[in-house]
Amino acid sequence: MAPGGFFGRALLVDVAGGTASAVPYELDERVLRGYLGGVGLGTWLLHRLAPAGVDPLAPAAPLAFVFSSLVGTPLTTSAKFAVVAKSPLTGLLTDALASSQFAIAGKLTGHDAIVIRGRADELSVLLIDGDGVRLEPAPELAGLPAAEAERAARERFGRTWRTAAIGPAGERQVRYATISHDGRHAGRGGLGAAMGAKNLKAVLVRAGTKVSVADQAGVLAAARDLRRRSFGPATAKYRELGTLANLLAFNAVSTLPTRNFTAATFEGAPRLAAEELHELRGVARNSCASCSIGCEHIYSRKGGGKQRMEYENVFALGPLCGVSDPDEVFAASARCDELGIDTISAGGTIAWAMECVERGLLDEPWLRFGDGAALLRALDAIGERSPGLGELLAEGSRRAAGVVGHASIDFAPQVKGLELPGYEPRSLQAMALGLAVNARGADHNRSGAYEADLSGELDRLAGGAAHVAAAVDTEDRAAIMDSMILCKFLRGVFDDPFAEWAGLLALVTGWQVDAAELRGTARRIVRAKRAFNLREGATAADDTLPPRMLETPLELGSGRRAALDATRLRAMVAGYYAARGLDPEGRVVAADLPDLLLDEVEDRE
């Protein structure tokens, strides 16, 4: 019998040919307790089900939609799911989280995960509910934005279905295409391309069963308490202005990446600031499914229409590309949503191309920093994979730099192939380490070390042992939140996070779990991610930052100099390896693998 909150099984679906076949895949309680669900369980499943060295776009490459024990409970922010696969962009493990009713309906098909393999003969949709699975041809959905495809699919099959879909970029296998649902996105790493490679336009799920919890009254009481705390000061920023509130704050402390990381402040930042836009353009505030925070801020667009704006898409399509006109940034963000592409990788790749044009390495004279029309033109070229520039940029900055050559990789804003988010590593050196060593690549969601940098408790310009400890701790916390799953915007409401998370798990599952066990679980998940990447060819040489970050200091407005050289970064990386129990080359010791993967590694398919 499965513990509370779980079904104890995954569903393996093969869409090869014109039909879908499915078999149940039993999940032992030891695996569920050892990896929790979400990103953790998805990592374990990839170890088991992904053939070593598989091409991320090959039919044999698994694409996993993974739920957790908390999904479907009244605990605020718990209606989230993880999508886990081998990344078409990086060639390594990638995972992305999203919030929507798809999470609840997907779990209530009666499975803790849905893993898809194979390739359909024609563009199709996959339907899964309590009665089983079926594959339906859907040529009429070709080329539609994800939101339109969702609407069309639900009109065809019924309003009781919940839908995750890809846009035209996913169909064309742009390597940073997204999977979308209810206006939210599983955004980073190219999961939309992985789905497009299976010739799937959409996955539809419908609840067909229920799942029990160990202590229903206890869960309800905990949900009331957590909801109350979610209205407190720890989440006020997200409610009042959303994540875009970071833009002016980061600009003030010289950590807002600008014009492809050639500067850390942007003169046009005030025009894009949440404070300005909220006053002039703010029209609504929305919440994700089962969320009491309400971080989503909606703004009016020039000429009509509305657009959800967050810090990362404004940073990537604004300052990073030198664009300060809010209407142009809004239009670019909307275009990314329509095409179904990751705004961070799109902005980073285009910013790199703009610098290539400046240096005479690309013959596209129209593609200039600060030109919003050029930004939109480049996005269209990427989404269409138009010959020449579109095909080049659809591959991401690392692959594109490999084609262009002339040392353009030195200023490609990526780690392990994933474009950097909106945090300047030279002026946030705990975050610099987090970006360098993270399994997903340059990632702010799996390492929140910038919080330590900005806390005032350590010198953010002088990375050392304290920065290593901060990077390890925030990575561990993210591993648990991404596996339980709870939204990171809730993290500030927990006074003793691991103990409180253990208490929530105990109420749902019935396990006698404590903080020490959860800390061990976090370390297991982080090490299992690294073990997967090592299996796929990653080395210690990948745990670094672009040469620009290590060779070119920044002069800050305060008069200080932000410099992070290779020697300092290597010392922090070595400290991270030691803290993680890795060997000096960053490898998981082979003798540790059976225990790390809970003695299941020999059964890998």
PDB file of C-alpha atoms in Angstrom, residues 364-535:
ATOM      1  CA  GLU A 364      23.156  41.245 -39.943  1.00  0.00           C
ATOM      2  CA  PRO A 365      23.517  45.051 -39.698  1.00  0.00           C
ATOM      3  CA  TRP A 366      19.891  45.517 -38.611  1.00  0.00           C
ATOM      4  CA  LEU A 367      20.423  43.524 -35.393  1.00  0.00           C
ATOM      5  CA  ARG A 368      21.595  46.192 -32.956  1.00  0.00           C
ATOM      6  CA  PHE A 369      21.435  46.726 -29.211  1.00  0.00           C
ATOM      7  CA  GLY A 370      18.528  48.947 -28.232  1.00  0.00           C
ATOM      8  CA  ASP A 371      16.422  48.246 -31.321  1.00  0.00           C
ATOM      9  CA  GLY A 372      13.087  46.762 -30.236  1.00  0.00           C
ATOM     10  CA  ALA A 373      11.947  46.133 -33.801  1.00  0.00           C
ATOM     11  CA  ALA A 374      15.133  44.155 -34.437  1.00  0.00           C
ATOM     12  CA  LEU A 375      14.484  42.135 -31.288  1.00  0.00           C
ATOM     13  CA  LEU A 376      11.023  41.155 -32.562  1.00  0.00           C
ATOM     14  CA  ARG A 377      12.402  40.327 -36.002  1.00  0.00           C
ATOM     15  CA  ALA A 378      15.021  38.052 -34.434  1.00  0.00           C
ATOM     16  CA  LEU A 379      12.397  36.296 -32.293  1.00  0.00           C
ATOM     17  CA  ASP A 380      10.286  35.603 -35.378  1.00  0.00           C
ATOM     18  CA  ALA A 381      13.325  34.204 -37.186  1.00  0.00           C
ATOM     19  CA  ILE A 382      14.036  31.897 -34.241  1.00  0.00           C
ATOM     20  CA  GLY A 383      10.444  30.691 -33.950  1.00  0.00           C
ATOM     21  CA  GLU A 384      10.290  29.968 -37.672  1.00  0.00           C
ATOM     22  CA  ARG A 385      13.824  28.534 -37.791  1.00  0.00           C
ATOM     23  CA  SER A 386      14.234  30.662 -40.892  1.00  0.00           C
ATOM     24  CA  PRO A 387      17.330  29.843 -42.976  1.00  0.00           C
ATOM     25  CA  GLY A 388      20.462  31.575 -41.806  1.00  0.00           C
ATOM     26  CA  LEU A 389      20.060  33.608 -38.643  1.00  0.00           C
ATOM     27  CA  GLY A 390      16.906  31.858 -37.425  1.00  0.00           C
ATOM     28  CA  GLU A 391      18.426  28.390 -37.698  1.00  0.00           C
ATOM     29  CA  LEU A 392      21.601  29.628 -35.999  1.00  0.00           C
ATOM     30  CA  LEU A 393      19.943  31.320 -33.027  1.00  0.00           C
ATOM     31  CA  ALA A 394      17.391  28.527 -32.539  1.00  0.00           C
ATOM     32  CA  GLU A 395      20.349  26.400 -31.396  1.00  0.00           C
ATOM     33  CA  GLY A 396      21.178  28.632 -28.398  1.00  0.00           C
ATOM     34  CA  SER A 397      24.261  30.765 -27.783  1.00  0.00           C
ATOM     35  CA  ARG A 398      26.743  27.942 -27.123  1.00  0.00           C
ATOM     36  CA  ARG A 399      26.032  26.021 -30.314  1.00  0.00           C
ATOM     37  CA  ALA A 400      25.745  29.253 -32.293  1.00  0.00           C
ATOM     38  CA  ALA A 401      29.156  30.380 -31.030  1.00  0.00           C
ATOM     39  CA  GLY A 402      30.575  27.064 -32.184  1.00  0.00           C
ATOM     40  CA  VAL A 403      29.391  27.909 -35.691  1.00  0.00           C
ATOM     41  CA  VAL A 404      30.489  31.556 -35.706  1.00  0.00           C
ATOM     42  CA  GLY A 405      33.865  30.900 -34.073  1.00  0.00           C
ATOM     43  CA  HIS A 406      36.319  33.805 -33.620  1.00  0.00           C
ATOM     44  CA  ALA A 407      36.289  33.248 -29.834  1.00  0.00           C
ATOM     45  CA  SER A 408      32.645  34.308 -29.701  1.00  0.00           C
ATOM     46  CA  ILE A 409      32.113  31.565 -27.106  1.00  0.00           C
ATOM     47  CA  ASP A 410      34.037  33.794 -24.681  1.00  0.00           C
ATOM     48  CA  PHE A 411      31.120  36.208 -24.497  1.00  0.00           C
ATOM     49  CA  ALA A 412      28.260  33.743 -25.025  1.00  0.00           C
ATOM     50  CA  PRO A 413      26.226  34.213 -21.807  1.00  0.00           C
ATOM     51  CA  GLN A 414      25.838  30.538 -20.863  1.00  0.00           C
ATOM     52  CA  VAL A 415      26.905  27.812 -18.467  1.00  0.00           C
ATOM     53  CA  LYS A 416      26.731  24.225 -19.726  1.00  0.00           C
ATOM     54  CA  GLY A 417      24.741  25.597 -22.661  1.00  0.00           C
ATOM     55  CA  LEU A 418      21.984  27.267 -20.607  1.00  0.00           C
ATOM     56  CA  GLU A 419      21.849  31.065 -20.873  1.00  0.00           C
ATOM     57  CA  LEU A 420      22.444  33.098 -17.705  1.00  0.00           C
ATOM     58  CA  PRO A 421      19.528  34.624 -15.784  1.00  0.00           C
ATOM     59  CA  GLY A 422      19.395  38.224 -14.576  1.00  0.00           C
ATOM     60  CA  TYR A 423      22.096  38.166 -11.903  1.00  0.00           C
ATOM     61  CA  GLU A 424      25.566  39.599 -12.526  1.00  0.00           C
ATOM     62  CA  PRO A 425      28.032  36.936 -11.247  1.00  0.00           C
ATOM     63  CA  ARG A 426      30.931  39.324 -10.730  1.00  0.00           C
ATOM     64  CA  SER A 427      28.977  41.365  -8.188  1.00  0.00           C
ATOM     65  CA  LEU A 428      27.185  38.369  -6.618  1.00  0.00           C
ATOM     66  CA  GLN A 429      29.890  35.813  -5.966  1.00  0.00           C
ATOM     67  CA  ALA A 430      27.931  33.257  -3.950  1.00  0.00           C
ATOM     68  CA  MET A 431      25.512  33.273  -6.859  1.00  0.00           C
ATOM     69  CA  ALA A 432      28.445  32.973  -9.256  1.00  0.00           C
ATOM     70  CA  LEU A 433      29.345  29.645  -7.658  1.00  0.00           C
ATOM     71  CA  GLY A 434      25.722  28.508  -7.717  1.00  0.00           C
ATOM     72  CA  LEU A 435      25.510  29.274 -11.433  1.00  0.00           C
ATOM     73  CA  ALA A 436      28.785  27.505 -12.184  1.00  0.00           C
ATOM     74  CA  VAL A 437      28.115  24.194 -10.442  1.00  0.00           C
ATOM     75  CA  ASN A 438      24.379  23.742 -10.925  1.00  0.00           C
ATOM     76  CA  ALA A 439      23.341  20.599 -12.788  1.00  0.00           C
ATOM     77  CA  ARG A 440      20.845  22.449 -14.991  1.00  0.00           C
ATOM     78  CA  GLY A 441      23.388  25.099 -16.005  1.00  0.00           C
ATOM     79  CA  ALA A 442      23.127  28.833 -15.324  1.00  0.00           C
ATOM     80  CA  ASP A 443      20.087  28.717 -13.112  1.00  0.00           C
ATOM     81  CA  HIS A 444      18.642  31.020 -10.471  1.00  0.00           C
ATOM     82  CA  ASN A 445      15.824  28.690  -9.455  1.00  0.00           C
ATOM     83  CA  ARG A 446      17.975  25.749  -8.343  1.00  0.00           C
ATOM     84  CA  SER A 447      20.457  27.989  -6.520  1.00  0.00           C
ATOM     85  CA  GLY A 448      19.155  31.042  -4.704  1.00  0.00           C
ATOM     86  CA  ALA A 449      22.587  32.054  -3.420  1.00  0.00           C
ATOM     87  CA  TYR A 450      21.959  35.648  -4.469  1.00  0.00           C
ATOM     88  CA  GLU A 451      19.939  35.931  -1.251  1.00  0.00           C
ATOM     89  CA  ALA A 452      23.130  35.452   0.760  1.00  0.00           C
ATOM     90  CA  ASP A 453      24.986  37.951  -1.445  1.00  0.00           C
ATOM     91  CA  LEU A 454      22.333  40.587  -0.865  1.00  0.00           C
ATOM     92  CA  SER A 455      21.789  39.838   2.821  1.00  0.00           C
ATOM     93  CA  GLY A 456      24.639  42.093   3.979  1.00  0.00           C
ATOM     94  CA  GLU A 457      26.078  39.225   6.015  1.00  0.00           C
ATOM     95  CA  LEU A 458      28.977  38.559   3.653  1.00  0.00           C
ATOM     96  CA  ASP A 459      30.983  40.539   1.127  1.00  0.00           C
ATOM     97  CA  ARG A 460      29.328  39.819  -2.204  1.00  0.00           C
ATOM     98  CA  LEU A 461      32.467  40.888  -4.093  1.00  0.00           C
ATOM     99  CA  ALA A 462      34.899  38.578  -2.292  1.00  0.00           C
ATOM    100  CA  GLY A 463      33.855  34.972  -2.782  1.00  0.00           C
ATOM    101  CA  GLY A 464      35.200  32.477  -0.259  1.00  0.00           C
ATOM    102  CA  ALA A 465      34.223  29.759   2.191  1.00  0.00           C
ATOM    103  CA  ALA A 466      31.111  31.578   3.420  1.00  0.00           C
ATOM    104  CA  HIS A 467      29.904  31.853  -0.160  1.00  0.00           C
ATOM    105  CA  VAL A 468      30.423  28.118  -0.664  1.00  0.00           C
ATOM    106  CA  ALA A 469      28.333  27.346   2.414  1.00  0.00           C
ATOM    107  CA  ALA A 470      25.585  29.681   1.191  1.00  0.00           C
ATOM    108  CA  ALA A 471      25.532  28.089  -2.265  1.00  0.00           C
ATOM    109  CA  VAL A 472      25.296  24.578  -0.806  1.00  0.00           C
ATOM    110  CA  ASP A 473      22.545  25.532   1.642  1.00  0.00           C
ATOM    111  CA  THR A 474      20.338  27.301  -0.907  1.00  0.00           C
ATOM    112  CA  GLU A 475      20.793  24.454  -3.394  1.00  0.00           C
ATOM    113  CA  ASP A 476      19.693  21.955  -0.724  1.00  0.00           C
ATOM    114  CA  ARG A 477      16.615  24.009   0.105  1.00  0.00           C
ATOM    115  CA  ALA A 478      15.679  24.268  -3.555  1.00  0.00           C
ATOM    116  CA  ALA A 479      16.054  20.505  -3.986  1.00  0.00           C
ATOM    117  CA  ILE A 480      13.435  19.870  -1.291  1.00  0.00           C
ATOM    118  CA  MET A 481      10.994  22.580  -2.374  1.00  0.00           C
ATOM    119  CA  ASP A 482      11.232  21.403  -5.995  1.00  0.00           C
ATOM    120  CA  SER A 483      10.526  17.813  -5.011  1.00  0.00           C
ATOM    121  CA  MET A 484       7.751  18.219  -2.429  1.00  0.00           C
ATOM    122  CA  ILE A 485       6.711  20.593  -4.488  1.00  0.00           C
ATOM    123  CA  LEU A 486       6.173  24.071  -2.957  1.00  0.00           C
ATOM    124  CA  CYS A 487       6.640  27.455  -4.607  1.00  0.00           C
ATOM    125  CA  LYS A 488       9.927  29.208  -3.782  1.00  0.00           C
ATOM    126  CA  PHE A 489       8.075  32.447  -3.132  1.00  0.00           C
ATOM    127  CA  LEU A 490       6.820  30.759   0.031  1.00  0.00           C
ATOM    128  CA  ARG A 491      10.330  30.072   1.334  1.00  0.00           C
ATOM    129  CA  GLY A 492      10.508  33.144   3.546  1.00  0.00           C
ATOM    130  CA  VAL A 493       7.530  32.134   5.681  1.00  0.00           C
ATOM    131  CA  PHE A 494       9.348  29.132   7.176  1.00  0.00           C
ATOM    132  CA  ASP A 495      11.355  29.875  10.321  1.00  0.00           C
ATOM    133  CA  ASP A 496      12.891  26.390  10.481  1.00  0.00           C
ATOM    134  CA  PRO A 497      12.430  25.162   6.906  1.00  0.00           C
ATOM    135  CA  PHE A 498      13.608  21.553   6.986  1.00  0.00           C
ATOM    136  CA  ALA A 499      11.764  20.815  10.223  1.00  0.00           C
ATOM    137  CA  GLU A 500       8.575  22.483   9.007  1.00  0.00           C
ATOM    138  CA  TRP A 501       8.728  20.738   5.622  1.00  0.00           C
ATOM    139  CA  ALA A 502       9.218  17.436   7.428  1.00  0.00           C
ATOM    140  CA  GLY A 503       6.115  18.196   9.477  1.00  0.00           C
ATOM    141  CA  LEU A 504       4.045  18.785   6.342  1.00  0.00           C
ATOM    142  CA  LEU A 505       5.313  15.567   4.770  1.00  0.00           C
ATOM    143  CA  ALA A 506       4.509  13.605   7.910  1.00  0.00           C
ATOM    144  CA  LEU A 507       0.904  14.825   7.890  1.00  0.00           C
ATOM    145  CA  VAL A 508       0.425  13.918   4.227  1.00  0.00           C
ATOM    146  CA  THR A 509       2.387  10.662   3.978  1.00  0.00           C
ATOM    147  CA  GLY A 510       2.371   9.249   7.494  1.00  0.00           C
ATOM    148  CA  TRP A 511       6.167   8.983   7.498  1.00  0.00           C
ATOM    149  CA  GLN A 512       8.054   9.766  10.699  1.00  0.00           C
ATOM    150  CA  VAL A 513      10.406  12.107   8.870  1.00  0.00           C
ATOM    151  CA  ASP A 514      12.532  14.805  10.497  1.00  0.00           C
ATOM    152  CA  ALA A 515      14.787  17.685   9.446  1.00  0.00           C
ATOM    153  CA  ALA A 516      17.945  15.575   9.441  1.00  0.00           C
ATOM    154  CA  GLU A 517      16.410  13.065   7.054  1.00  0.00           C
ATOM    155  CA  LEU A 518      15.268  15.824   4.704  1.00  0.00           C
ATOM    156  CA  ARG A 519      18.728  17.361   4.647  1.00  0.00           C
ATOM    157  CA  GLY A 520      20.077  13.971   3.629  1.00  0.00           C
ATOM    158  CA  THR A 521      17.376  13.713   0.969  1.00  0.00           C
ATOM    159  CA  ALA A 522      18.396  17.106  -0.431  1.00  0.00           C
ATOM    160  CA  ARG A 523      22.012  16.004  -0.694  1.00  0.00           C
ATOM    161  CA  ARG A 524      20.931  12.773  -2.381  1.00  0.00           C
ATOM    162  CA  ILE A 525      18.896  14.639  -5.011  1.00  0.00           C
ATOM    163  CA  VAL A 526      21.671  17.128  -5.786  1.00  0.00           C
ATOM    164  CA  ARG A 527      24.268  14.351  -6.083  1.00  0.00           C
ATOM    165  CA  ALA A 528      21.947  12.216  -8.230  1.00  0.00           C
ATOM    166  CA  LYS A 529      21.580  15.096 -10.684  1.00  0.00           C
ATOM    167  CA  ARG A 530      25.336  15.402 -10.919  1.00  0.00           C
ATOM    168  CA  ALA A 531      25.707  11.637 -11.317  1.00  0.00           C
ATOM    169  CA  PHE A 532      23.345  11.715 -14.292  1.00  0.00           C
ATOM    170  CA  ASN A 533      25.309  14.507 -15.940  1.00  0.00           C
ATOM    171  CA  LEU A 534      28.610  12.717 -15.346  1.00  0.00           C
ATOM    172  CA  ARG A 535      27.129   9.658 -17.021  1.00  0.00           C
TER     173      ARG A 535
END
